[in-house]
Short mmCIF file of C-alpha atoms in Angstrom, two decimals:
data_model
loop_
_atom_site.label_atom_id
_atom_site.label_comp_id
_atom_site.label_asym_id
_atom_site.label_seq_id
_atom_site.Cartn_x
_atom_site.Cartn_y
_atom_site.Cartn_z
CA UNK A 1 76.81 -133.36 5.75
CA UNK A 2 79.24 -131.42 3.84
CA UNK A 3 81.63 -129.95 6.29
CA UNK A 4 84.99 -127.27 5.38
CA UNK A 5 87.16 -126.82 8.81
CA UNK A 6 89.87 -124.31 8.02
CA UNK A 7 93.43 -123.96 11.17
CA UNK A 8 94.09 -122.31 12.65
CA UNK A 9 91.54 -120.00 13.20
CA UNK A 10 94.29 -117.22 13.74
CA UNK A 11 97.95 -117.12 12.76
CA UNK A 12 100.68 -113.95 14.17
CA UNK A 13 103.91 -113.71 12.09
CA UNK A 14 106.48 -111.58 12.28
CA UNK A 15 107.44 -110.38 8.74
CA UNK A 16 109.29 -113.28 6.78
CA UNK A 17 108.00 -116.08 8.73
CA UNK A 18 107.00 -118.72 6.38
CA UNK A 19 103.65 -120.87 7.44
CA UNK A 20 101.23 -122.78 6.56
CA UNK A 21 97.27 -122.80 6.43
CA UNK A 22 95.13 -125.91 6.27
CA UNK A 23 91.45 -126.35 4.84
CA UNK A 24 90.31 -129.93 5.27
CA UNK A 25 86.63 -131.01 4.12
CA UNK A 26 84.37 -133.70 3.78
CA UNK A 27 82.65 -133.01 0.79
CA UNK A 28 81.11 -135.50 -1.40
CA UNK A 29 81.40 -135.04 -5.36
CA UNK A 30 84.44 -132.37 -5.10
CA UNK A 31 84.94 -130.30 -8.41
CA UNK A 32 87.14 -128.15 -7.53
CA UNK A 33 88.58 -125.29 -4.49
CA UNK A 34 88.62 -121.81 -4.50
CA UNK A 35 90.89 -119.50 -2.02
CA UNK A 36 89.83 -116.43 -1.25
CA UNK A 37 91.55 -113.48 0.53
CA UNK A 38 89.19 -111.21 2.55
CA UNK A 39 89.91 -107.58 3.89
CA UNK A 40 87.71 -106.38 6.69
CA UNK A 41 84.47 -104.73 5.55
CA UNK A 42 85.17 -105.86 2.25
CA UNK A 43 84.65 -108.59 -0.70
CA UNK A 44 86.60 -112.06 -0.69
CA UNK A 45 88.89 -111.44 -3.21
CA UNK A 46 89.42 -114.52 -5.59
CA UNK A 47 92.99 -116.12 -5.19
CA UNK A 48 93.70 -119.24 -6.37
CA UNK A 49 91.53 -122.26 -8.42
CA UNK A 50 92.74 -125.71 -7.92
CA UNK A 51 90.80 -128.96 -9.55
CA UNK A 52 92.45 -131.87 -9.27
CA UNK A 53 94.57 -133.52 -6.37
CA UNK A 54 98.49 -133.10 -6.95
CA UNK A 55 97.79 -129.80 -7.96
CA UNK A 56 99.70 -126.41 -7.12
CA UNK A 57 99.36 -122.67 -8.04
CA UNK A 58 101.08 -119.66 -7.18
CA UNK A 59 100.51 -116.14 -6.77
CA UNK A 60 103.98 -114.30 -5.41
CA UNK A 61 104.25 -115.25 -2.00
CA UNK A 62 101.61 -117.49 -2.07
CA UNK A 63 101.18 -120.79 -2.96
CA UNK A 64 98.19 -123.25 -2.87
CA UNK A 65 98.36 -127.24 -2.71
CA UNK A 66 95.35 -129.82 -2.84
CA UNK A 67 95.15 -133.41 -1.85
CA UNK A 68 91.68 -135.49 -1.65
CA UNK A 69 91.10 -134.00 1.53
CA UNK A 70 92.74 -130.89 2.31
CA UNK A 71 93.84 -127.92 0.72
CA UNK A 72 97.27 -126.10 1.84
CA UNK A 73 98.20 -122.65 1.66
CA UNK A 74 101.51 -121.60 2.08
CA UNK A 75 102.85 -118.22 2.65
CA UNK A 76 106.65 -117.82 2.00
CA UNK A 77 108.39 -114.62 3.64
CA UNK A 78 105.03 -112.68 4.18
CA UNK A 79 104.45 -109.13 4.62
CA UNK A 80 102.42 -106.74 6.47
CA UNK A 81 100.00 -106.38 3.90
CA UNK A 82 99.29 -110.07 3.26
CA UNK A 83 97.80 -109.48 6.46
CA UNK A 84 93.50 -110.50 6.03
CA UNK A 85 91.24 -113.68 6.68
CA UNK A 86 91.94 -116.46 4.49
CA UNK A 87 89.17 -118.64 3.23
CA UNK A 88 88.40 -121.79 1.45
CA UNK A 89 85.40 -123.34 -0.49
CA UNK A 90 85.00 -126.68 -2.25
CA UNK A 91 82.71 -125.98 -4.95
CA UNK A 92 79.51 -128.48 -4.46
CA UNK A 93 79.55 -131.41 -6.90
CA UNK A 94 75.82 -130.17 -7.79
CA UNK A 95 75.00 -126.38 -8.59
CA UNK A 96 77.53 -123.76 -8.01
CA UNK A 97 76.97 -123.59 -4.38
CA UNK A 98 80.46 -122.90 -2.43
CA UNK A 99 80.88 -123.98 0.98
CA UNK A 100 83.17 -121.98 3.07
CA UNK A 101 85.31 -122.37 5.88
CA UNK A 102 85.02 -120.19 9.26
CA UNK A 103 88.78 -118.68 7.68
CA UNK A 104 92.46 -118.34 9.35
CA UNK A 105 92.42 -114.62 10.06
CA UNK A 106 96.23 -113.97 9.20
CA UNK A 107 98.04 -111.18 10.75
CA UNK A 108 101.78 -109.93 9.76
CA UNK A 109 104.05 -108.15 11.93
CA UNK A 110 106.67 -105.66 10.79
CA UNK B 1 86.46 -103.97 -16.64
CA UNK B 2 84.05 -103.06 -14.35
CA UNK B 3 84.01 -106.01 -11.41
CA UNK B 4 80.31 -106.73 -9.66
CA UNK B 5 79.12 -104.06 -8.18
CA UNK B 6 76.14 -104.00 -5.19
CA UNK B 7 74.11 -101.16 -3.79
CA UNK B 8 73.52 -99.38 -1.54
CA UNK B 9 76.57 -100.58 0.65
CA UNK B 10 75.53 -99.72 4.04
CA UNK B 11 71.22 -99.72 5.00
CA UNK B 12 70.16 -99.39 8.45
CA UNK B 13 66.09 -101.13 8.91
CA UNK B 14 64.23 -102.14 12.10
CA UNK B 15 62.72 -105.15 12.77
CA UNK B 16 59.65 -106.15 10.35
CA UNK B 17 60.48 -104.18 7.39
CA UNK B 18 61.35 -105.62 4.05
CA UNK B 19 65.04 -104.60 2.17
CA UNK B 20 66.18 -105.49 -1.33
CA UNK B 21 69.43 -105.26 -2.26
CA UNK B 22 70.95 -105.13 -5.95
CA UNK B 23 73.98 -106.66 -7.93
CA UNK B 24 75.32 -105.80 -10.84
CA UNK B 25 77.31 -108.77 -12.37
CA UNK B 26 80.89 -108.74 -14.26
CA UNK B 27 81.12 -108.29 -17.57
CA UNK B 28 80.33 -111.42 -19.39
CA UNK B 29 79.31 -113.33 -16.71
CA UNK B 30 75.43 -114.71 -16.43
CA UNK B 31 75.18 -116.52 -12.75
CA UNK B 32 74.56 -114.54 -9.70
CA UNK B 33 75.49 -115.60 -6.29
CA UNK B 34 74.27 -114.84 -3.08
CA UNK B 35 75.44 -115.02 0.27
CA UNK B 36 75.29 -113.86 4.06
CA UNK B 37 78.17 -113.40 6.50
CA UNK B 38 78.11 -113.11 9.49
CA UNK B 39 80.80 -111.16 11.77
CA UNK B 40 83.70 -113.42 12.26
CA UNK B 41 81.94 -116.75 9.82
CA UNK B 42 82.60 -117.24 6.68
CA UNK B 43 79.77 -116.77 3.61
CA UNK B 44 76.62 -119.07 3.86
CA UNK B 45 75.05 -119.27 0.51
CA UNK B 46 71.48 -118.14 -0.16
CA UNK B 47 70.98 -118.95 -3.58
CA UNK B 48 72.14 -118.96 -7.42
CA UNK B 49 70.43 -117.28 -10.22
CA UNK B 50 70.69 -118.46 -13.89
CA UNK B 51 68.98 -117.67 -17.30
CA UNK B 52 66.61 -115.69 -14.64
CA UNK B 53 65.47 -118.76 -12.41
CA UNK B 54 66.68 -120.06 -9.59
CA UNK B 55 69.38 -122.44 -10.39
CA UNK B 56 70.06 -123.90 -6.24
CA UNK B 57 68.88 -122.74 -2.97
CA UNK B 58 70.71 -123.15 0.70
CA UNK B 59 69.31 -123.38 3.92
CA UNK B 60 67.43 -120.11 4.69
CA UNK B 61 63.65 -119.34 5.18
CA UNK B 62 61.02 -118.06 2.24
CA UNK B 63 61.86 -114.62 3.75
CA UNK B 64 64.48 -114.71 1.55
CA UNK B 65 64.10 -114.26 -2.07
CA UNK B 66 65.23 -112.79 -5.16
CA UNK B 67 65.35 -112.02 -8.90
CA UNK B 68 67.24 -112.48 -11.85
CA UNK B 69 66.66 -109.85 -15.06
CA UNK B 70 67.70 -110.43 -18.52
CA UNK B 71 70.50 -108.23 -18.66
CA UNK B 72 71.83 -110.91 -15.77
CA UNK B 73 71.83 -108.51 -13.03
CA UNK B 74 70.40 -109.72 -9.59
CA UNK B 75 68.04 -108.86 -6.45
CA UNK B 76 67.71 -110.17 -2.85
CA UNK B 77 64.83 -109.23 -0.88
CA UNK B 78 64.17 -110.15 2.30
CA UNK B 79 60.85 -109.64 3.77
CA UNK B 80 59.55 -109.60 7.54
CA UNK B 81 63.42 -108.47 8.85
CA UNK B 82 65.01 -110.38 11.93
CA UNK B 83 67.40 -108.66 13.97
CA UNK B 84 69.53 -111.96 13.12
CA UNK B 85 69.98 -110.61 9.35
CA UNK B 86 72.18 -108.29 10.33
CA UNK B 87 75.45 -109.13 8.28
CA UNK B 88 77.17 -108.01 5.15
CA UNK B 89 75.68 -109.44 2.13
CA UNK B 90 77.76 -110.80 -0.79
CA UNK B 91 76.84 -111.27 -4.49
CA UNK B 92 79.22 -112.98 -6.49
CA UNK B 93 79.14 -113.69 -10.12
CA UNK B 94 80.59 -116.33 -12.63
CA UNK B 95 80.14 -117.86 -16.16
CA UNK B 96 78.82 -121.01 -16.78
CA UNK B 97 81.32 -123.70 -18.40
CA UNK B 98 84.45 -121.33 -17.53
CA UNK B 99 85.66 -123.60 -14.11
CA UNK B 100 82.79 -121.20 -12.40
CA UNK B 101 85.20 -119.16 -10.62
CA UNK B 102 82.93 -116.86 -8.40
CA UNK B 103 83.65 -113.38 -8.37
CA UNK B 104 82.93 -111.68 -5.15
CA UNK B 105 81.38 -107.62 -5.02
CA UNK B 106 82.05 -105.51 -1.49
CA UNK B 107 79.18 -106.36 -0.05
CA UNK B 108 76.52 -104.37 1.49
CA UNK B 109 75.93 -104.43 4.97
CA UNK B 110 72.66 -104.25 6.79
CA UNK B 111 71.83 -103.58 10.24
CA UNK B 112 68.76 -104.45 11.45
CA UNK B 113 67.49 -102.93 15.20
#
């Protein structure tokens, strides 16, 4: 069974600590893994696209990784407002069926 | 560009009734999306709509359909209403053969008592 576990579930930073978020999955036939960033009451909002192990893309203070079995996002010197739930999804070799994570709800302090 | 759009964004139904909600897709995209989330989980996918048929379907009862019309825009209906189907519903749309990055709408969310 196709499983995404995202850590940890919660993160506090003051502003300009630098962390790290993990998404690790067991998903047969990956094609690819989509970040999202998600406000409450609202929309994920699409982040970051990554296909192929080794890769990396960034996005200001934010920075994705992939391996074969877990996906890294890194947050360097964050700010209040990067403050929201993070989450992951392995897109599903078959279909476009995305599998989330549970998210790392992410929260920045001044 | 206008980004995917859903309505209504808040409905309030009791137990039994039937709801259908709409999505409007992106411009230029022709796959709608589906999902439920519940408070504090991430999305769980319903189902995927292309060329107006239903392209994949996830783990949730018959109660659950929906609809795709030739302009590409999309409708979930759920009949015979659980209290359990309270959440905020997602549609998300994308373009086949461009990486399928899903684009996510705000939701609507429905309360059921």
């Amino acid at each position: 069974e196709d499983q995404v576990t995202q850590s940890p579930e919660a993160l506090r930073l003051q502003e300009g600590e630098s962390s790290s978020l993990n998404c690790s999955y067991t998903v047969s036939g990956l094609r690819g893994l989509f970040w999202y960033r998600q406000d409450p009451g609202k929309g994920p909002e699409f982040l970051f696209t990554l296909y192929s192990a080794g890769e990396e893309k960034e996005k200001e203070r934010l920075k994705a990784t992939l391996t074969k079995k877990e996906s890294f996002l890194h947050i360097t010197a964050p700010k209040p407002e990067d403050s929201a739930t993070y989450l992951c999804a392995p897109l599903y070799n078959q279909g476009g069926k995305l599998i989330f994570g549970q998210g790392t709800e992410l929260s920045v302090k001044p | 560009d206008a980004g995917v759009t859903q309505s209504p964004t808040h409905l309030i139904k009791t137990r039994g009734q039937q709801v259908t909600l709409r999505c409007s897709p992106k411009s230029g995209h022709d796959t709608v999306s589906w999902y439920q989330q519940a408070l504090g989980q991430g999305p769980q996918f319903i189902f995927q709509y292309y060329e107006e048929e239903e392209r994949q379907r996830g783990n949730f009862p018959d109660r659950f359909s929906g609809h795709q019309f030739p302009n590409y825009s999309s409708e979930l209906n759920v009949n015979a209403l659980l209290l359990g189907d309270s959440a905020l519903y997602l549609c998300a749309s994308s373009h086949v053969g461009r990486g399928e990055t899903q684009y996510f709408g705000p939701g609507t969310r429905l309360l059921v008592l």
